[in-house]
């Protein structure tokens, strides 16, 4: 099985702490900024960064729906890691300052892909599709915190 990776980034016109706090706010902001690809969103434990357990279904394509139960950790300042208990999928959010009143938000998702021809198509198309979904999420986040 080959590892599959999708990365998206955006410069947001708000300071890094504001952007990070909004991303880590699973009981408030996060649910508001998720695009239509996410459903059944539910915070099961915690709700603010480290120690949060959150559930959602991610519909990557019309046929592919992933049931996610994510444990959230904060290994370093400005970093959120969402590890899916149901699969090998791990999403890492990194927020860093990007000049006066700006932040750079980078989201990277990795997982163990399928083998064979299915795995070839997954490695070819899934990163682009997931990048589009996270680009929409980051645009929604920017609209929420840029004021």
PDB file of C-alpha atoms in Angstrom, residues 87-147:
ATOM      1  CA  UNK A  87      -8.650   4.332   9.337  1.00  0.00           C
ATOM      2  CA  UNK A  88      -5.026   5.287   8.701  1.00  0.00           C
ATOM      3  CA  UNK A  89      -6.037   8.872   7.820  1.00  0.00           C
ATOM      4  CA  UNK A  90      -4.221  11.669   9.664  1.00  0.00           C
ATOM      5  CA  UNK A  91      -4.845  15.361   8.992  1.00  0.00           C
ATOM      6  CA  UNK A  92      -2.349  17.952  10.223  1.00  0.00           C
ATOM      7  CA  UNK A  93      -3.141  21.670  10.396  1.00  0.00           C
ATOM      8  CA  UNK A  94      -0.220  24.086  10.786  1.00  0.00           C
ATOM      9  CA  UNK A  95      -0.814  27.801  11.322  1.00  0.00           C
ATOM     10  CA  UNK A  96       2.145  30.200  11.244  1.00  0.00           C
ATOM     11  CA  UNK A  97       2.509  33.991  11.056  1.00  0.00           C
ATOM     12  CA  UNK A  98       2.792  35.317   7.490  1.00  0.00           C
ATOM     13  CA  UNK A  99       3.540  38.992   7.954  1.00  0.00           C
ATOM     14  CA  UNK A 100       1.684  41.777   9.721  1.00  0.00           C
ATOM     15  CA  UNK A 101      -1.834  40.608  10.623  1.00  0.00           C
ATOM     16  CA  UNK A 102      -1.652  37.552   8.363  1.00  0.00           C
ATOM     17  CA  UNK A 103      -1.377  33.811   8.889  1.00  0.00           C
ATOM     18  CA  UNK A 104      -0.491  30.897   6.660  1.00  0.00           C
ATOM     19  CA  UNK A 105      -2.709  27.855   7.211  1.00  0.00           C
ATOM     20  CA  UNK A 106      -1.506  24.551   5.746  1.00  0.00           C
ATOM     21  CA  UNK A 107      -3.547  21.349   5.900  1.00  0.00           C
ATOM     22  CA  UNK A 108      -2.031  17.989   4.966  1.00  0.00           C
ATOM     23  CA  UNK A 109      -3.892  14.682   4.977  1.00  0.00           C
ATOM     24  CA  UNK A 110      -2.137  11.334   4.574  1.00  0.00           C
ATOM     25  CA  UNK A 111      -3.488   7.793   4.517  1.00  0.00           C
ATOM     26  CA  UNK A 112      -2.524   4.321   3.339  1.00  0.00           C
ATOM     27  CA  UNK A 113      -3.968   3.926  -0.137  1.00  0.00           C
ATOM     28  CA  UNK A 114      -5.349   0.829  -1.787  1.00  0.00           C
ATOM     29  CA  UNK A 115      -3.223  -1.447  -3.943  1.00  0.00           C
ATOM     30  CA  UNK A 116      -3.663  -2.388  -7.590  1.00  0.00           C
ATOM     31  CA  UNK A 117      -5.581  -0.398 -10.172  1.00  0.00           C
ATOM     32  CA  UNK A 118      -7.924   1.055  -7.523  1.00  0.00           C
ATOM     33  CA  UNK A 119      -4.905   2.347  -5.673  1.00  0.00           C
ATOM     34  CA  UNK A 120      -3.546   3.924  -8.850  1.00  0.00           C
ATOM     35  CA  UNK A 121      -6.785   5.883  -9.325  1.00  0.00           C
ATOM     36  CA  UNK A 122      -6.876   6.790  -5.623  1.00  0.00           C
ATOM     37  CA  UNK A 123      -3.300   8.138  -5.710  1.00  0.00           C
ATOM     38  CA  UNK A 124      -4.048  10.019  -8.938  1.00  0.00           C
ATOM     39  CA  UNK A 125      -7.414  11.628  -8.140  1.00  0.00           C
ATOM     40  CA  UNK A 126      -8.034  11.606  -4.379  1.00  0.00           C
ATOM     41  CA  UNK A 127      -5.396  14.239  -3.487  1.00  0.00           C
ATOM     42  CA  UNK A 128      -6.853  16.739  -5.969  1.00  0.00           C
ATOM     43  CA  UNK A 129     -10.402  16.148  -4.752  1.00  0.00           C
ATOM     44  CA  UNK A 130      -9.463  16.407  -1.096  1.00  0.00           C
ATOM     45  CA  UNK A 131      -7.384  19.526  -1.790  1.00  0.00           C
ATOM     46  CA  UNK A 132     -10.481  21.165  -3.344  1.00  0.00           C
ATOM     47  CA  UNK A 133     -12.572  20.270  -0.282  1.00  0.00           C
ATOM     48  CA  UNK A 134      -9.966  21.702   2.109  1.00  0.00           C
ATOM     49  CA  UNK A 135      -9.500  24.785  -0.080  1.00  0.00           C
ATOM     50  CA  UNK A 136     -13.217  25.489   0.389  1.00  0.00           C
ATOM     51  CA  UNK A 137     -12.899  24.911   4.141  1.00  0.00           C
ATOM     52  CA  UNK A 138      -9.956  27.340   4.335  1.00  0.00           C
ATOM     53  CA  UNK A 139     -11.880  29.929   2.289  1.00  0.00           C
ATOM     54  CA  UNK A 140     -14.808  29.578   4.708  1.00  0.00           C
ATOM     55  CA  UNK A 141     -12.413  29.891   7.647  1.00  0.00           C
ATOM     56  CA  UNK A 142     -10.883  33.040   6.136  1.00  0.00           C
ATOM     57  CA  UNK A 143     -14.340  34.573   5.677  1.00  0.00           C
ATOM     58  CA  UNK A 144     -15.124  33.759   9.323  1.00  0.00           C
ATOM     59  CA  UNK A 145     -11.977  35.276  10.902  1.00  0.00           C
ATOM     60  CA  UNK A 146     -11.126  38.153   8.535  1.00  0.00           C
ATOM     61  CA  UNK A 147     -12.930  41.126   9.993  1.00  0.00           C
TER      62      UNK A 147
END
